[in-house]
Short mmCIF file of C-alpha atoms in Angstrom, two decimals:
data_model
loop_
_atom_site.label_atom_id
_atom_site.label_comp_id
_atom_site.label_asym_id
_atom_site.label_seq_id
_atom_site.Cartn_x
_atom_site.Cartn_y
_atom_site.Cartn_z
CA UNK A 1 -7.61 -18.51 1.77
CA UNK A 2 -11.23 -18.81 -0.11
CA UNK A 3 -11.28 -18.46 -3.87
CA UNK A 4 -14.56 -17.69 -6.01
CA UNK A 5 -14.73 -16.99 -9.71
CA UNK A 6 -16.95 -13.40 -10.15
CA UNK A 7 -18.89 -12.53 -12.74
CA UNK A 8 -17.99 -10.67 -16.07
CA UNK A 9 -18.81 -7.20 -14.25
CA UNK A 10 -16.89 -4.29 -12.72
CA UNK A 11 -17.90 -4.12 -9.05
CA UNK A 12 -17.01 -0.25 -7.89
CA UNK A 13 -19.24 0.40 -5.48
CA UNK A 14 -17.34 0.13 -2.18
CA UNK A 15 -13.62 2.22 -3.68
CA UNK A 16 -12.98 4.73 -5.75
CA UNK A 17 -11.09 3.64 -8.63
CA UNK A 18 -8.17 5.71 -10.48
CA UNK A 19 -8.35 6.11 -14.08
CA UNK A 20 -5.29 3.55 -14.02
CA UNK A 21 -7.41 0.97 -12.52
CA UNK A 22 -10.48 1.39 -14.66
CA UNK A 23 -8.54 0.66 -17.58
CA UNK A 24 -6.85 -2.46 -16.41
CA UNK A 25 -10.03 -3.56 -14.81
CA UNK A 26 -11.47 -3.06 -18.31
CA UNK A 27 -8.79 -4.72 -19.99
CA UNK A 28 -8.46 -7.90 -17.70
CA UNK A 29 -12.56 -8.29 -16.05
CA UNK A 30 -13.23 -11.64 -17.72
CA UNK A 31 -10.45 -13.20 -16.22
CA UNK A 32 -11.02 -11.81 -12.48
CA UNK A 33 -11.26 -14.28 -9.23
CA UNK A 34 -11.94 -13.28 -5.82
CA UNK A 35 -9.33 -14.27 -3.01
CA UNK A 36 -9.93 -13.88 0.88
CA UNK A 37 -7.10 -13.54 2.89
CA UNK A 38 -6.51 -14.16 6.57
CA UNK A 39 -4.25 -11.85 8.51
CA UNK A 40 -0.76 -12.99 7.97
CA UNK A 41 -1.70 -14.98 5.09
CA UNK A 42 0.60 -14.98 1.71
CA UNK A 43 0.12 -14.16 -1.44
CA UNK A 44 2.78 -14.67 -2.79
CA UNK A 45 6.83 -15.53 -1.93
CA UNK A 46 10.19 -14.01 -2.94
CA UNK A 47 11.49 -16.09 -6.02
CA UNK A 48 7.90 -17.66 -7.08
CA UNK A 49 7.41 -17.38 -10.50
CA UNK A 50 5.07 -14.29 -11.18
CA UNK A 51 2.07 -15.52 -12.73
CA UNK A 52 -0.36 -13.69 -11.19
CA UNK A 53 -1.16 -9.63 -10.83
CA UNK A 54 -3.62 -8.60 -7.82
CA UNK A 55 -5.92 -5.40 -7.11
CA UNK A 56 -6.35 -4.74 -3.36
CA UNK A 57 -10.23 -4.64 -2.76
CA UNK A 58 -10.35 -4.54 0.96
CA UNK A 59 -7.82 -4.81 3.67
CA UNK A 60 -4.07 -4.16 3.78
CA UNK A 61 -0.53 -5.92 1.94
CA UNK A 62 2.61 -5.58 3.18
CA UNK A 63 5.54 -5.93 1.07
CA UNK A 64 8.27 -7.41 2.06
CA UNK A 65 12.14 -8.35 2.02
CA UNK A 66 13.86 -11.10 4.60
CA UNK A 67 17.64 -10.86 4.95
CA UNK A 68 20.25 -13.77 5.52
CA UNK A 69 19.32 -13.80 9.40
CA UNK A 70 15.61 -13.72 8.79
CA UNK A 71 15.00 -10.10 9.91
CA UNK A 72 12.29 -8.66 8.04
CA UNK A 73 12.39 -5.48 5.81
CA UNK A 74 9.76 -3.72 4.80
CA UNK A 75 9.06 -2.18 1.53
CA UNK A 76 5.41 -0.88 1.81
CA UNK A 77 2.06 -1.52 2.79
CA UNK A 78 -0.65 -1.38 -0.30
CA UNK A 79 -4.31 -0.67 0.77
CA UNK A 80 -7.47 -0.91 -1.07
CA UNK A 81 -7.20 0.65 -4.68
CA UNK A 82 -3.75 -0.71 -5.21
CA UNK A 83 -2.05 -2.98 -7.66
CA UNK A 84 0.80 -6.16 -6.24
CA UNK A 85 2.80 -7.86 -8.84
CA UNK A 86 2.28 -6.65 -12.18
CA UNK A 87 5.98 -5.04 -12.33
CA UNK A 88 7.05 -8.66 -11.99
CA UNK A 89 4.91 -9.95 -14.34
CA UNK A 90 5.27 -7.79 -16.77
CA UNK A 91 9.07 -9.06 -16.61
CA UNK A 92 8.60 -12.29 -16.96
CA UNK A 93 10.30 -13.06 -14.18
CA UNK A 94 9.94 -14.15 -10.66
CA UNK A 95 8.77 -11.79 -7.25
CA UNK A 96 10.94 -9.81 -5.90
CA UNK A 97 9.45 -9.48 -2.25
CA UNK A 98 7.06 -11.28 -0.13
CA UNK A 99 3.32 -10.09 -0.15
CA UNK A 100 1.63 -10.76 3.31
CA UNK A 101 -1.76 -9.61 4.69
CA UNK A 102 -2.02 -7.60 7.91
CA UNK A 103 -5.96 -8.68 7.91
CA UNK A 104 -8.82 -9.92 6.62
CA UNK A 105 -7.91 -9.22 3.12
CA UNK A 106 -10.23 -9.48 -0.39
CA UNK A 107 -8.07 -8.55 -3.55
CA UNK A 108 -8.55 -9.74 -7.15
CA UNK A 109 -6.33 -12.01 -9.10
CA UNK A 110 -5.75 -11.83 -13.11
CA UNK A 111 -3.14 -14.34 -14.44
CA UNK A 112 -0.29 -12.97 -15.67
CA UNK A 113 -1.30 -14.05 -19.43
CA UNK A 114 -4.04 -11.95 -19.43
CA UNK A 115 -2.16 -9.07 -19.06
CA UNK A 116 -0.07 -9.55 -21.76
CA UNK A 117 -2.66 -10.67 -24.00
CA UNK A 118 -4.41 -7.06 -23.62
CA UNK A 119 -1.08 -4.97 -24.26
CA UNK A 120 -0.59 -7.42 -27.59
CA UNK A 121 -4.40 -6.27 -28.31
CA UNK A 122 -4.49 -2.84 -27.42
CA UNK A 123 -1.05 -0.71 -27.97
CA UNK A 124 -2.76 2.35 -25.58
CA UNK A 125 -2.81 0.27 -22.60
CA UNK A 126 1.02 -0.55 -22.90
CA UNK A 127 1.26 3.18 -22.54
CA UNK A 128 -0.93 3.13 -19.45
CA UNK A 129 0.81 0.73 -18.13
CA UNK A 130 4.47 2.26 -18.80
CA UNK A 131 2.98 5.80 -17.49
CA UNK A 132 2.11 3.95 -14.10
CA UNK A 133 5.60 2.15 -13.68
CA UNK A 134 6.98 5.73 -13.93
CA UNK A 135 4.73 6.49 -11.35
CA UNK A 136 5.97 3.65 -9.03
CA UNK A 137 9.20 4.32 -9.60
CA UNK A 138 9.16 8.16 -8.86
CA UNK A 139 7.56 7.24 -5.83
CA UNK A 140 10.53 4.92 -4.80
CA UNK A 141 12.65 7.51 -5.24
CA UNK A 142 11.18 9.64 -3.00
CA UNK A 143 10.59 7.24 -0.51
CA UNK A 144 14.77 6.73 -0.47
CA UNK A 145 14.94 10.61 0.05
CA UNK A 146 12.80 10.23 2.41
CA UNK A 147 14.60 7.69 4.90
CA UNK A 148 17.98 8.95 4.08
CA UNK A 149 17.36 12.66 4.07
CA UNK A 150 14.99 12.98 7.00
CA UNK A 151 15.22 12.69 10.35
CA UNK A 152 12.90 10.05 12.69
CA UNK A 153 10.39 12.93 13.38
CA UNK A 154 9.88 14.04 10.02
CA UNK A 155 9.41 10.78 8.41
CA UNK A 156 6.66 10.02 10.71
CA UNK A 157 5.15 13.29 10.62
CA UNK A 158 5.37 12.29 6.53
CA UNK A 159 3.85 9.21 6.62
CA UNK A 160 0.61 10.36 9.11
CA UNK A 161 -0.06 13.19 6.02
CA UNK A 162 0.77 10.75 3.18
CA UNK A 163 -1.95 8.05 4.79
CA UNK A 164 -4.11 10.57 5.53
CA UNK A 165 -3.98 12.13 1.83
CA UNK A 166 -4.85 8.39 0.80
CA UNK A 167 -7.69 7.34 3.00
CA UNK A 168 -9.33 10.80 2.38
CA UNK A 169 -8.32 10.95 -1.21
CA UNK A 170 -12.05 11.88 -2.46
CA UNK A 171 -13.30 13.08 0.24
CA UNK A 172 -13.84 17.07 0.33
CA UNK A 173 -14.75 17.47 4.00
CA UNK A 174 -12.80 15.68 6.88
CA UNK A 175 -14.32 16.44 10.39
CA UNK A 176 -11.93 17.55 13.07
CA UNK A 177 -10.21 15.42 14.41
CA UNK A 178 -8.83 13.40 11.30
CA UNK A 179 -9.21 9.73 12.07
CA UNK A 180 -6.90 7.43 10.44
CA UNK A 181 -6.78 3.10 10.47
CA UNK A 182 -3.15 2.46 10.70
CA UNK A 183 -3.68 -1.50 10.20
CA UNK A 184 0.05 -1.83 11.09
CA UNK A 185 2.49 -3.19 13.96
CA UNK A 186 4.76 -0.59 15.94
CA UNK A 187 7.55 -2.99 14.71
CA UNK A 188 6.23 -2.37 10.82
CA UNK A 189 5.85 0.95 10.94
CA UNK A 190 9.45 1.05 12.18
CA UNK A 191 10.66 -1.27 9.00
CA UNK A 192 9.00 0.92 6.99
CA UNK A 193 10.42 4.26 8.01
CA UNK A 194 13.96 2.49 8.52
CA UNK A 195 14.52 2.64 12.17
CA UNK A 196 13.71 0.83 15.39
CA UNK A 197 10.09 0.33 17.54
CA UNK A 198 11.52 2.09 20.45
CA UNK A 199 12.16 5.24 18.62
CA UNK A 200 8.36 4.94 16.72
CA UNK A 201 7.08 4.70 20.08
CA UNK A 202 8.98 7.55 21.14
CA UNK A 203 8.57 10.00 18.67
CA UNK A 204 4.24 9.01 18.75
CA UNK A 205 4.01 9.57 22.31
CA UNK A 206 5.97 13.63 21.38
CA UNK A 207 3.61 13.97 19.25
CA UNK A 208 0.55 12.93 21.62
CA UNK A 209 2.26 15.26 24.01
CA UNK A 210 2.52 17.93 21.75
CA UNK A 211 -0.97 17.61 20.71
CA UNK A 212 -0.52 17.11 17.40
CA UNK A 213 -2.30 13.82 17.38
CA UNK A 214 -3.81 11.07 19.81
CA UNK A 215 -3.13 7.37 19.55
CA UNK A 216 -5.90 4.51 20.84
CA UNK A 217 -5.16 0.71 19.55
CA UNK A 218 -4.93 0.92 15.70
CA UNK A 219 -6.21 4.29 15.21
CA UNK A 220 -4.36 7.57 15.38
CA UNK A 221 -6.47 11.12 15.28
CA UNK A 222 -4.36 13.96 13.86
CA UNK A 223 -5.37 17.03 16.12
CA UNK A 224 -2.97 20.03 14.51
CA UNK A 225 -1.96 18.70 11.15
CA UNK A 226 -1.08 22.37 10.09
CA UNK A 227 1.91 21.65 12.75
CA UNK A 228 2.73 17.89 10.94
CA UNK A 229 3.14 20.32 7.87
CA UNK A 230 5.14 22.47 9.19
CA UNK A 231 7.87 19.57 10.59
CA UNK A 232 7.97 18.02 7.30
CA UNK A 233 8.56 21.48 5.51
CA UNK A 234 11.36 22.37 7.73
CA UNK A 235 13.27 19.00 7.14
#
């Protein structure tokens, strides 16, 4: 891991940033650092005290749980655009998960006082901030629907749209077919969606044979994503 300290300027040229991450990157600029990240690299550790927030500027996160026998569960994986840790340190507390990267990973680091010194300093960015943790937390919720309410297919079929709604976010046009990075293991994917590699690999190679979409290395091409609709709608 490589650290540099930035200058006092917002650098938005390679993402588009939410209206969320404008204002924290307005609120916290002065005390911004870059970190590089090699693939499997961590940011951070399960029970570390949380004094640090990060913005994703390149690569991929994944978030993390182990249990007693070491068997990895994962929460999510956080692309470019995306904030890791402020929940925690807005608590105070310590981090509940482990943050890895999956590659070559640049994010941003503010310490944790900085945050806190610009909701003491500007009441309208607490409310930002509590409108986004409603976000996140709708968004768990749905994700729980999601793995106990669907079946294997249909979570799958969810995830391809949801990651292609995010990579294509502002983006009009998308040329046929719809290529997608998924920067993820088999094995990942399979934590992620709560069930095992075989039956990822199973229910990707339907699909192929359907197709619906085609697979090569870590790219997947969505060829009839009316028909991904349609599965997810009928769950």
């Amino acid at each position: 891991m490589t650290t540099t300290k930035v200058p006092n300027k917002l650098e938005s040229n390679q993402i588009q940033y939410t209206d969320f991450s404008e204002t924290m990157m307005g609120q916290l600029k002065e005390s911004k650092c870059i970190l590089n990240y090699e693939r499997s690299d961590f940011l951070f550790r399960k029970g570390e005290q949380a004094e640090y927030i990060y913005f994703v500027q390149s690569g991929f996160i994944q978030l993390f749980r182990s249990s007693l026998d070491h068997k990895e569960h994962s929460l999510i994986v956080l692309g470019a655009g995306e904030w890791i840790g402020y929940r925690d340190a807005l608590s105070g507390g310590f981090y509940q998960h482990d943050a890895r990267s999956l590659r070559q990973t640049t994010v941003y680091r503010f310490p944790n006082s900085s945050l806190s010194l610009a909701m003491k300093e500007n009441p309208p960015f607490m409310s930002v901030l509590i409108q986004e943790m409603i976000k996140g937390w709708t968004e768990s919720e749905e994700r729980i629907y999601t793995l106990n309410g669907r079946k294997i297919y249909e979570r799958l079929a969810e995830f391809l749209l949801k990651l292609e709604k995010r990579e294509f976010a502002n983006k009009e046009e998308k040329s046929i077919p719809i290529e997608l990075n998924l920067p993820i293991t088999r094995q990942v994917l399979a934590s992620l969606l709560g069930t095992t590699k075989e039956s990822i690999i199973r229910a990707l190679s339907d699909f192929k044979n359907r197709g619906w979409i085609d697979v090569y290395r870590d790219k997947i091409f969505l060829l009839n994503k009316e028909s991904l609709i349609r599965l997810v709608e009928s769950g």
